[in-house]
Coordinates of C-alpha atoms and ligand atoms in Angstrom, one line a residue:
X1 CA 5.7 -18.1 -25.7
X2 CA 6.0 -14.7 -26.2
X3 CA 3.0 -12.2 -24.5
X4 CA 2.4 -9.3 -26.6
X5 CA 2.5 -6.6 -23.4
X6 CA 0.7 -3.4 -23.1
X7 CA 2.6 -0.6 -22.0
X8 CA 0.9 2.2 -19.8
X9 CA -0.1 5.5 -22.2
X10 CA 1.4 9.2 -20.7
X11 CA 3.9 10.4 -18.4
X12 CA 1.3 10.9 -16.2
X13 CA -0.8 7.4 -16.6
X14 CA 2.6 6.0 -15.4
X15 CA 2.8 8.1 -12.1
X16 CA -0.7 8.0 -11.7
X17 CA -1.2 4.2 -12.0
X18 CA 1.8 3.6 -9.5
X19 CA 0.9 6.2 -7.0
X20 CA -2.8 4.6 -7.4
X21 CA -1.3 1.1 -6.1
X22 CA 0.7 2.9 -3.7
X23 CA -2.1 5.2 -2.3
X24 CA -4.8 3.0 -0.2
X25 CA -6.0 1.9 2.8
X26 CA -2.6 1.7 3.7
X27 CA -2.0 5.4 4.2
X28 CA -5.3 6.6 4.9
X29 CA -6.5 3.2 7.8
X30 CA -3.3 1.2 8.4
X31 CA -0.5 4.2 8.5
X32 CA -2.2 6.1 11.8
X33 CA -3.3 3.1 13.6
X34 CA 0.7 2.1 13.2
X35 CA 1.4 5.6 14.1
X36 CA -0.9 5.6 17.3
X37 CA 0.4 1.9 18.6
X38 CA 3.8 3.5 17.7
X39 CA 4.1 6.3 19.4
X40 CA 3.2 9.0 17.1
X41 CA 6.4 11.2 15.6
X42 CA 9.1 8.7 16.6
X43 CA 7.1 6.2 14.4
X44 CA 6.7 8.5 11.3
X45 CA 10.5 10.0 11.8
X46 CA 11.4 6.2 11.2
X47 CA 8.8 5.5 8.9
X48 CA 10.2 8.4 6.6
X49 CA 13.8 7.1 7.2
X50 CA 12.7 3.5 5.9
X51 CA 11.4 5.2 3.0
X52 CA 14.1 6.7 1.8
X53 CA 17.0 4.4 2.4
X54 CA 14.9 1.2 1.3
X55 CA 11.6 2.5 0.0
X56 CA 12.8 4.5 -2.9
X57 CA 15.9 2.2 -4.2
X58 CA 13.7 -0.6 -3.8
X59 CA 10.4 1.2 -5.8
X60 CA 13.3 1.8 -8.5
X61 CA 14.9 -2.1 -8.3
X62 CA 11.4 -3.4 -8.8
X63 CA 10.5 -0.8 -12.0
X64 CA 13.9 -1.6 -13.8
X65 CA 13.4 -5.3 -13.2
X66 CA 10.1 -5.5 -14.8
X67 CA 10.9 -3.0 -17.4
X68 CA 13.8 -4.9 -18.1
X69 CA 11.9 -8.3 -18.4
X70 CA 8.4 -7.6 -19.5
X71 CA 6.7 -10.1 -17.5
X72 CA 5.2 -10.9 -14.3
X73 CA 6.8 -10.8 -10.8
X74 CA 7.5 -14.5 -11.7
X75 CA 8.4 -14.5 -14.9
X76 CA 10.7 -11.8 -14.6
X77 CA 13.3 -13.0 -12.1
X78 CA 12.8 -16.0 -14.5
X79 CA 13.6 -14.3 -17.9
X80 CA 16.4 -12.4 -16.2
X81 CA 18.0 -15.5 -14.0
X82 CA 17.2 -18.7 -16.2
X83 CA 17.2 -21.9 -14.3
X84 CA 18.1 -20.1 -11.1
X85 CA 15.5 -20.7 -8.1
X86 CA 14.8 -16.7 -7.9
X87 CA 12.1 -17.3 -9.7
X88 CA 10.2 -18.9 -6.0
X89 CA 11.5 -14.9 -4.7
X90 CA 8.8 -13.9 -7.3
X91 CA 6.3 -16.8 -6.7
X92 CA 6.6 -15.3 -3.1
X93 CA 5.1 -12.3 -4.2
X94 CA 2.7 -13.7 -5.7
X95 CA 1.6 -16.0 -2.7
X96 CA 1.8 -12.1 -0.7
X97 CA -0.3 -10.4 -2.9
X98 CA -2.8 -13.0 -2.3
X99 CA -2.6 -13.0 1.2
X100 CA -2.6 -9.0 1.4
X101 CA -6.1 -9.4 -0.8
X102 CA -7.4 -11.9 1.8
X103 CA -7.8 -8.9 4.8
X104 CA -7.3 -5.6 2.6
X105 CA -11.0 -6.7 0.8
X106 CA -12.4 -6.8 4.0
X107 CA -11.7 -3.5 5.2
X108 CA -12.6 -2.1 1.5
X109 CA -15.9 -3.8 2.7
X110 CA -16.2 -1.6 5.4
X111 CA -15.4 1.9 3.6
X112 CA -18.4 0.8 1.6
X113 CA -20.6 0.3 4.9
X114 CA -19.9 3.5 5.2
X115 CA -20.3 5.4 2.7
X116 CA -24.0 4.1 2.2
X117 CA -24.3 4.7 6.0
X118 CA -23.1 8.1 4.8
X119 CA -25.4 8.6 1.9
X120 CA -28.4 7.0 3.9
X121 CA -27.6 9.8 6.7
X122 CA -27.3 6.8 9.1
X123 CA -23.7 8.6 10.3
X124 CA -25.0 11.8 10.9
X125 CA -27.5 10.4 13.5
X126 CA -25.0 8.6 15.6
X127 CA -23.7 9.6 18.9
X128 CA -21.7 6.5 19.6
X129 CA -19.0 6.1 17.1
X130 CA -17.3 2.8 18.9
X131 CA -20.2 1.2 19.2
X132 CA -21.4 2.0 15.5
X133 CA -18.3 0.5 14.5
X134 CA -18.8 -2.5 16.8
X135 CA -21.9 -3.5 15.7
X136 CA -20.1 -3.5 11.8
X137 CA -17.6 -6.0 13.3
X138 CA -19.9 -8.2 15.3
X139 CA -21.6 -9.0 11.9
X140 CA -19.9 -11.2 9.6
X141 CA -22.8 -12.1 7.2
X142 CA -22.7 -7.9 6.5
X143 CA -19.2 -7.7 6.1
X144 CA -18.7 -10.9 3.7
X145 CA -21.7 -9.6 1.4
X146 CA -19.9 -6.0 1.2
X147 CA -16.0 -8.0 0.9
X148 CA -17.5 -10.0 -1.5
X149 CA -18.9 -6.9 -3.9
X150 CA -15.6 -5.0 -3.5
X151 CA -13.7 -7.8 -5.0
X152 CA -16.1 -8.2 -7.8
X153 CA -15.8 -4.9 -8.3
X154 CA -12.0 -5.0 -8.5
X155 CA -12.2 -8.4 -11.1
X156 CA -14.5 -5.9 -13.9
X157 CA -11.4 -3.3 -13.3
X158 CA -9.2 -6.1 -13.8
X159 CA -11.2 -7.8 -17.5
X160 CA -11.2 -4.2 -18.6
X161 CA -7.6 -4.0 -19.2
X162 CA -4.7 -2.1 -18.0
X163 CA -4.9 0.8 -20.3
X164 CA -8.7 1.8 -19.2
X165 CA -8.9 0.3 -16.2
X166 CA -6.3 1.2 -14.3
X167 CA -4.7 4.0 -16.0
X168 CA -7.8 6.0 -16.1
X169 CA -9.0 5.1 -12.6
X170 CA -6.1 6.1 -11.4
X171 CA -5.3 9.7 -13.1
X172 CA -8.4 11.5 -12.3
X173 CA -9.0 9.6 -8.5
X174 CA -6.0 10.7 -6.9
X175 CA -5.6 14.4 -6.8
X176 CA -9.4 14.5 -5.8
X177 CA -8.7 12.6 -2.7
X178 CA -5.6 14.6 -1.9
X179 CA -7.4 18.0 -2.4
X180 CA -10.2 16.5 0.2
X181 CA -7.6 15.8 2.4
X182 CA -6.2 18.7 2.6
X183 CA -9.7 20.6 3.8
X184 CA -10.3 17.7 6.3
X185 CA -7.0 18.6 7.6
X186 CA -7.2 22.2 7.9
X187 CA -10.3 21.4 9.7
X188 CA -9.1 18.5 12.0
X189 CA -6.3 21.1 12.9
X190 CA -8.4 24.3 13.5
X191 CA -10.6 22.4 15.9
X192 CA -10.5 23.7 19.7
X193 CA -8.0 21.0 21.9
X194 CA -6.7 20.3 18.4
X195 CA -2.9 20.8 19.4
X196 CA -1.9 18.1 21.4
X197 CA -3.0 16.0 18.8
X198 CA -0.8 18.0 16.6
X199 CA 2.5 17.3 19.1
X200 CA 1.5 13.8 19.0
X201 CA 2.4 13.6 15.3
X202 CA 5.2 16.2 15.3
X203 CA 7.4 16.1 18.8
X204 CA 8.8 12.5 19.3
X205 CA 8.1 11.4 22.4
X206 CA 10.8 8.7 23.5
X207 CA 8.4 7.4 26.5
X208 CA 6.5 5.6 24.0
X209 CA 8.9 3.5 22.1
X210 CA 8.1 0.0 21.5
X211 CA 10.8 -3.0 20.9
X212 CA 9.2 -3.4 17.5
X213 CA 9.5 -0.1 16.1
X214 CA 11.5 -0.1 13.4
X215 CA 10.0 -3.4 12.5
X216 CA 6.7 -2.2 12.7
X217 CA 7.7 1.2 10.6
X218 CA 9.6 -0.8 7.9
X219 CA 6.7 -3.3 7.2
X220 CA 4.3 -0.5 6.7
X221 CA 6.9 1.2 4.3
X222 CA 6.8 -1.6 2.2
X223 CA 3.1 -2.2 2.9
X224 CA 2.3 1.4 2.4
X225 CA 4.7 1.6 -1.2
X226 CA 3.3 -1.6 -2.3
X227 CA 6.5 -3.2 -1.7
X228 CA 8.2 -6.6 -2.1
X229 CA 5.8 -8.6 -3.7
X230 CA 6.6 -7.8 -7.3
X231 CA 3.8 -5.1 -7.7
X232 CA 5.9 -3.0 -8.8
X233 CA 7.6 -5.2 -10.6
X234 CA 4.5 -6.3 -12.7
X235 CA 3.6 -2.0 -13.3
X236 CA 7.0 -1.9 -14.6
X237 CA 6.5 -3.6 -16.8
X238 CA 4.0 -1.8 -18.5
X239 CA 5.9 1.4 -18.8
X240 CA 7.0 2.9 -21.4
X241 CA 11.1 2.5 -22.3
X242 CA 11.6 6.1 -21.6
X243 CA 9.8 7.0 -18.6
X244 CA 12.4 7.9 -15.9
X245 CA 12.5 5.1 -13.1
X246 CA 14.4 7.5 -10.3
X247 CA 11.6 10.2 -10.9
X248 CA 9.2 8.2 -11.1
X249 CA 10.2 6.6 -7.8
X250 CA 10.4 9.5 -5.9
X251 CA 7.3 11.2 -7.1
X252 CA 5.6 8.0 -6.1
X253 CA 7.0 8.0 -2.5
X254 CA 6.2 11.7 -2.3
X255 CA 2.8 11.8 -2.8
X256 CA 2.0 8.2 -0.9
X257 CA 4.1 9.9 2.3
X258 CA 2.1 13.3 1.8
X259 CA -1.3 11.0 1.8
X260 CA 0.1 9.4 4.7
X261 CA 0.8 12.1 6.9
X262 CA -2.1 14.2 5.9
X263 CA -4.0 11.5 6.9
X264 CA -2.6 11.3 10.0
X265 CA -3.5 15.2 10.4
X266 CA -6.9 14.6 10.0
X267 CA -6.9 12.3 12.2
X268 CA -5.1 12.7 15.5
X269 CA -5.9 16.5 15.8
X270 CA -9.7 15.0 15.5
X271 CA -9.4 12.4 17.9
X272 CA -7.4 14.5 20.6
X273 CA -10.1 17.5 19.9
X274 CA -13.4 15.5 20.0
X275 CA -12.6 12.7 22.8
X276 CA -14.1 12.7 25.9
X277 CA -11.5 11.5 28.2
X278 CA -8.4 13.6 27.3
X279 CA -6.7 11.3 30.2
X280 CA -6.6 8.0 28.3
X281 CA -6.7 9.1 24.6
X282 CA -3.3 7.3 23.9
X283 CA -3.6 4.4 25.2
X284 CA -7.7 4.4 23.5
X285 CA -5.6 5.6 20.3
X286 CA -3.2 2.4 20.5
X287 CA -6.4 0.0 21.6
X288 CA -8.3 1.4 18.6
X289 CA -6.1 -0.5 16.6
X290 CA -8.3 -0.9 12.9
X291 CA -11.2 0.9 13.7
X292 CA -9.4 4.3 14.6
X293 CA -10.4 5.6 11.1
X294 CA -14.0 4.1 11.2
X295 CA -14.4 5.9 14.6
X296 CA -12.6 8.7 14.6
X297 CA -13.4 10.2 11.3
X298 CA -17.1 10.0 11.0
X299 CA -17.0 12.2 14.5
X300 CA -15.1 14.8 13.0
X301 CA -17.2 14.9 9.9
X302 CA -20.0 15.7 12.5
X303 CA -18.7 18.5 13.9
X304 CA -18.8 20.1 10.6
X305 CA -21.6 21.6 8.9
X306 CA -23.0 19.5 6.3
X307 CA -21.5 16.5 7.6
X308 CA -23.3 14.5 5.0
X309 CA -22.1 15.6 2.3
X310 CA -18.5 15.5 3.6
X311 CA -18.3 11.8 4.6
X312 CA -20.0 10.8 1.4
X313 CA -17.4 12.5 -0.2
X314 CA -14.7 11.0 2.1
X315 CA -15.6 7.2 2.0
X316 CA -16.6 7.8 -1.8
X317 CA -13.0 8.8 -2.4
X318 CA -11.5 6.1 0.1
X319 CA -13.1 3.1 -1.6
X320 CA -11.8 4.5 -5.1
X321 CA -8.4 4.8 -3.6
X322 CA -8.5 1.4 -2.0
X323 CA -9.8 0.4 -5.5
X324 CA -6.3 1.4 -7.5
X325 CA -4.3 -0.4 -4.8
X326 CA -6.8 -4.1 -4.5
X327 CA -6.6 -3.5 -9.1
X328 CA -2.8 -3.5 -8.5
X329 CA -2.5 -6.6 -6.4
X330 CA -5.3 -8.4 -7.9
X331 CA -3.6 -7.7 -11.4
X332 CA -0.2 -9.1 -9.5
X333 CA -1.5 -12.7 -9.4
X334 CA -3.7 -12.3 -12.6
X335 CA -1.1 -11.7 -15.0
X336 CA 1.1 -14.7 -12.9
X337 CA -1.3 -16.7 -13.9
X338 CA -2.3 -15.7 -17.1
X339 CA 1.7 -15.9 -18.0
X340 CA 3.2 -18.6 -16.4
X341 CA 0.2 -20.8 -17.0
X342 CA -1.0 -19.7 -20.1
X343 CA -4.4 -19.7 -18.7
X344 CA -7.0 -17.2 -20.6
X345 CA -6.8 -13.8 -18.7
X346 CA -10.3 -13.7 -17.7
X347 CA -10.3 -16.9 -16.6
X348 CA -7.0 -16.4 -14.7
X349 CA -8.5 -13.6 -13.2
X350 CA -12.2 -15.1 -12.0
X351 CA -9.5 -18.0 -10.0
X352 CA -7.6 -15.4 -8.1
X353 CA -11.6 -14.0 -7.4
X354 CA -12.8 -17.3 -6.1
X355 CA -9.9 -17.3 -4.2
X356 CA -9.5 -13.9 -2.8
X357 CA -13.1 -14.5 -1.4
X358 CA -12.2 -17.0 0.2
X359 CA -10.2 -16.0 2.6
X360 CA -11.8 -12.9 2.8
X361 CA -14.6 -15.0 4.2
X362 CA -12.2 -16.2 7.0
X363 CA -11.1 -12.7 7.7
X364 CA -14.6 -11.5 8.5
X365 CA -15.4 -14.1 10.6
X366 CA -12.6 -14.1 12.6
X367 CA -10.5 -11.4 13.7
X368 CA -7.3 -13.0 14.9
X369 CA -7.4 -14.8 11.2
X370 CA -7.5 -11.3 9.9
X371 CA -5.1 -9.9 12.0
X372 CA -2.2 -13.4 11.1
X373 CA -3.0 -12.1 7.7
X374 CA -1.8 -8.3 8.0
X375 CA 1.0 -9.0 10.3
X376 CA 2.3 -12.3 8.3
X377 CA 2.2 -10.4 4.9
X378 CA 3.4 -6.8 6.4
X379 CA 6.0 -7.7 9.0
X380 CA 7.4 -10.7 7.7
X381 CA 6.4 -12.1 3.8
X382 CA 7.0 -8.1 2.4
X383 CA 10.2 -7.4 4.3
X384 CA 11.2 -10.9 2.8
X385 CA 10.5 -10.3 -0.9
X386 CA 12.3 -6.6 -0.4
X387 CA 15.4 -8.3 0.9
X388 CA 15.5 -10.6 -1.9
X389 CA 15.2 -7.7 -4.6
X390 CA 17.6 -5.9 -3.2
X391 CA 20.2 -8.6 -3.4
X392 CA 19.2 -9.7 -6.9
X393 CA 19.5 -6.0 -8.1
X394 CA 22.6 -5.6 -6.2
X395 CA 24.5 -8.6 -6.4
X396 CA 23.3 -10.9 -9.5
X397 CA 21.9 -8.1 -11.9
X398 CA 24.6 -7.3 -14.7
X399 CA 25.6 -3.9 -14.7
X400 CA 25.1 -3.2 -17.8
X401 CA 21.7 -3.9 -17.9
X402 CA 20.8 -1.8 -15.0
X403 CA 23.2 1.1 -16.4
X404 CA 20.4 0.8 -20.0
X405 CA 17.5 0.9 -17.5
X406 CA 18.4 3.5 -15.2
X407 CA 19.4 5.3 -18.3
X408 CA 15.9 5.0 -19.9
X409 CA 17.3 3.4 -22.8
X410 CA 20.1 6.4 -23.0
X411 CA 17.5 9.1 -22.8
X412 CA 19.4 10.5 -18.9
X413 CA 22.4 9.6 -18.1
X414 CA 22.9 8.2 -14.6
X415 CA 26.2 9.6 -12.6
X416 CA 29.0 7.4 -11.5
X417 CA 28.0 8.9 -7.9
X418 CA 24.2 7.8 -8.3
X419 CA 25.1 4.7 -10.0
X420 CA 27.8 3.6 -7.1
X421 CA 25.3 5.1 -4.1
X422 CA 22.2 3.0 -5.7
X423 CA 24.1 0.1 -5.9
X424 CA 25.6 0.5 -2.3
X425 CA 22.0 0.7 -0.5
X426 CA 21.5 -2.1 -2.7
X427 CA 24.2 -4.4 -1.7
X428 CA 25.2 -4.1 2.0
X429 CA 22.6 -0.8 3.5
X430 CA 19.0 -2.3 2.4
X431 CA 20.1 -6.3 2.8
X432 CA 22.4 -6.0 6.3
X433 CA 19.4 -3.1 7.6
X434 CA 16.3 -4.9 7.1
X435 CA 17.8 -8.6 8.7
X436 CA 18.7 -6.6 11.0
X437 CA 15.2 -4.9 11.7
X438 CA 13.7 -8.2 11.6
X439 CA 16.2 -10.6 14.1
X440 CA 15.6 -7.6 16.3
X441 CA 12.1 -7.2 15.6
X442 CA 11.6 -11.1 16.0
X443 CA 13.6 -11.3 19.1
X444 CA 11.4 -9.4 21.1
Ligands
LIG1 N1 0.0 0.1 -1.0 C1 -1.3 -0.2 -0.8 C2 -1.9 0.7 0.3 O1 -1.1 1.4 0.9 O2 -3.0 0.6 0.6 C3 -1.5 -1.7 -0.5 C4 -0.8 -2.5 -1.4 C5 -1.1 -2.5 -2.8 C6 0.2 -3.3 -0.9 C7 -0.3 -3.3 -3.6 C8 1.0 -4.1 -1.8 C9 0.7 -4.1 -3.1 F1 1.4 -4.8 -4.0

């Protein structure tokens, strides 16, 4: 059957759409509780490392396979490999994106809490930041109702269509939440006992190391890019034949890495400045695990004037953030199912709803249910599904037909360096680096 596709609508709708997956909860919650439990600059010095010698080749493997295809993550290693079983590689992705959905709603749950704990000046009245945060997590009737209205939320995104839901969304959210970053941060870092938060996120401090670290900083690349579950490969789809996949790439890891580590400036500077107990502020960092944002944050905003108004703004902008990543991996299984079904989209998309609640419902009740759920899709099924691309581009893909993509259908014209360095990472540095990563990881 053939799918008439959309395809995404400006230069910019393309960046903004794929920087709006990558940009979420990932950077702003998951990137400096990784940081913290990983030791703080030695974890982003890898972390950045991981980005550029799998993030970026990958980003660009996944864009030039769905381009080249025009289908979904399934579908695609399916219309490019026929009869081959890399097609269950993209099921994979598809079972990932689910599973990501299943804790990531949950925590979208909770940057609504607080933002109507923000609007309802409940934040600005309380002195115990922990415990406020505590009480969120002790109650799983609250958290389920708000989980439950985030992903409804997400499904109307996802029956309005790609072109003005997503696109849209997308163009005019994200430089609003990187300009409010940006006077959080110069805040966080102007605060008194602000600078040994500041060395905590800039000098590497080898005491700290953990057996799992690269592990660790590779899932959250892929986590963090959205990764090796065909997400990219489903966006890529959409775009147009000309839009430059390389540039595209690397303005995508750009700004998600800027997010990241601004984020992480608001945050550490903040928690070293405003704690109590400078004496165990590392290991509290490490054993704040998902709530360092939730707790952290919300005292900072305090400490400014009009506090009110700031961590409205804040949470506002993080759920609308969170919101372009859950329409990216909600569209992911959507469209899978839509295609490779040929189930109605709505209806295909009301499924992965019933679904995606849940186990959401599982997540907020239980914490180690939520936790098997981040670490199973981060550290193992994502790392899994980048491996596979990376072989499939490198190894199976006909040159000829990456040579058209790359080339934007011969609007640039891809050296023989590029070309032969892309296709090395592909083949034996991205494949032989993250097995590696993960027998080590797993071993320990
Ligand atoms: N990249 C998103 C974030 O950092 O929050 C999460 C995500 C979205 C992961 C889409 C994977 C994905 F396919």
């Amino acid at each position: 059957m053939s799918v008439k596709r959309v395809t995404f609508a400006s230069k910019i709708g393309v960046v903004a759409a794929a920087a709006g997956s990558a940009v979420g909860l990932g950077n702003i919650w998951r990137f400096p509780s990784q940081t913290a439990d990983g030791g703080g600059a030695i974890f982003i010095l890898v972390y950045i490392g991981c980005i550029l010698f799998f993030g970026i080749p990958l980003m660009v493997s996944e864009f030039l396979v769905g381009r080249a295809s025009r289908a979904n993550a399934a579908g695609a290693y399916h219309k490019l490999s026929p009869g081959t079983p890399w097609k269950w590689v993209g099921r994979l992705g598809v079972l990932t994106g689910f599973v990501i959905m299943g804790f990531y709603m949950v925590v979208c749950g909770w940057t609504l809490v607080y933002l109507i704990q923000s609007l309802s000046g409940h934040l600005s009245g309380v002195t115990d930041f922990a415990a406020n945060f505590a009480v969120l997590q002790g109650d799983p009737v609250k958290q389920t109702v708000w989980m439950i209205l985030f992903t409804l939320l997400t499904t109307f995104f996802i029956l309005s269509g790609v072109k003005k839901g997503i696109e849209q969304s997308a163009k005019i959210l994200m430089p609003l939440l990187f300009l409010l970053l940006i006077v959080l941060a110069v805040r966080a870092v102007t605060l008194d006992g602000a600078l040994p938060g500041i060395n905590f996120l800039l000098k590497p401090d080898l005491s700290h190391v953990k057996s799992t670290l690269f592990l660790d900083a590779m899932g959250q690349a892929f986590f963090s890019l959205s990764l090796g579950m065909g997400c990219m490969i489903t966006y890529g789809s959409y775009f147009r034949d000309r839009t430059p996949l390389l540039k595209t790439s690397v303005q995508v890891a750009v700004l998600d890495t800027l997010v990241a580590v601004l984020a992480g400036m608001v945050i550490f500077p903040s928690a070293f400045a405003l704690t109590a107990h400078p004496e165990t502020i590392v290991s509290d960092l490490v054993a704040g695990g998902p709530g360092l944002l939730f707790i952290t944050l919300p005292e900072l905003f305090n400490q400014m004037p009009g506090s009110m108004i700031w961590s409205t703004l804040f949470f506002c902008l993080l759920a609308l953030a969170a919101l372009t990543s859950t329409i990216s991996l909600m569209e992911v299984v959507t469209v899978y199912i839509h295609e490779e079904y040929h189930i109605p989209r709505r209806i295909s998309a009301l499924f992965v709803t019933a679904g995606i609640i849940i186990l959401g419902v599982f997540s907020s009740l239980s914490a180690p249910f939520f936790n098997i759920l981040d670490i199973a899709s981060a550290k193992f099924m994502l790392p899994i599904g980048g491996l596979f691309i990376s072989l499939f581009v490198g190894w199976h893909l006909d040159r000829r037909l990456i040579f058209v993509q790359l080339s934007s259908g011969g609007t640039l014209k891809p050296g023989i360096l590029f070309m032969k360095t892309y296709i090395f990472l592909l083949r034996y540095v991205a494949p032989i680096a993250i097995l590696a990563i993960f027998i080590y990881g797993l071993a320990w």
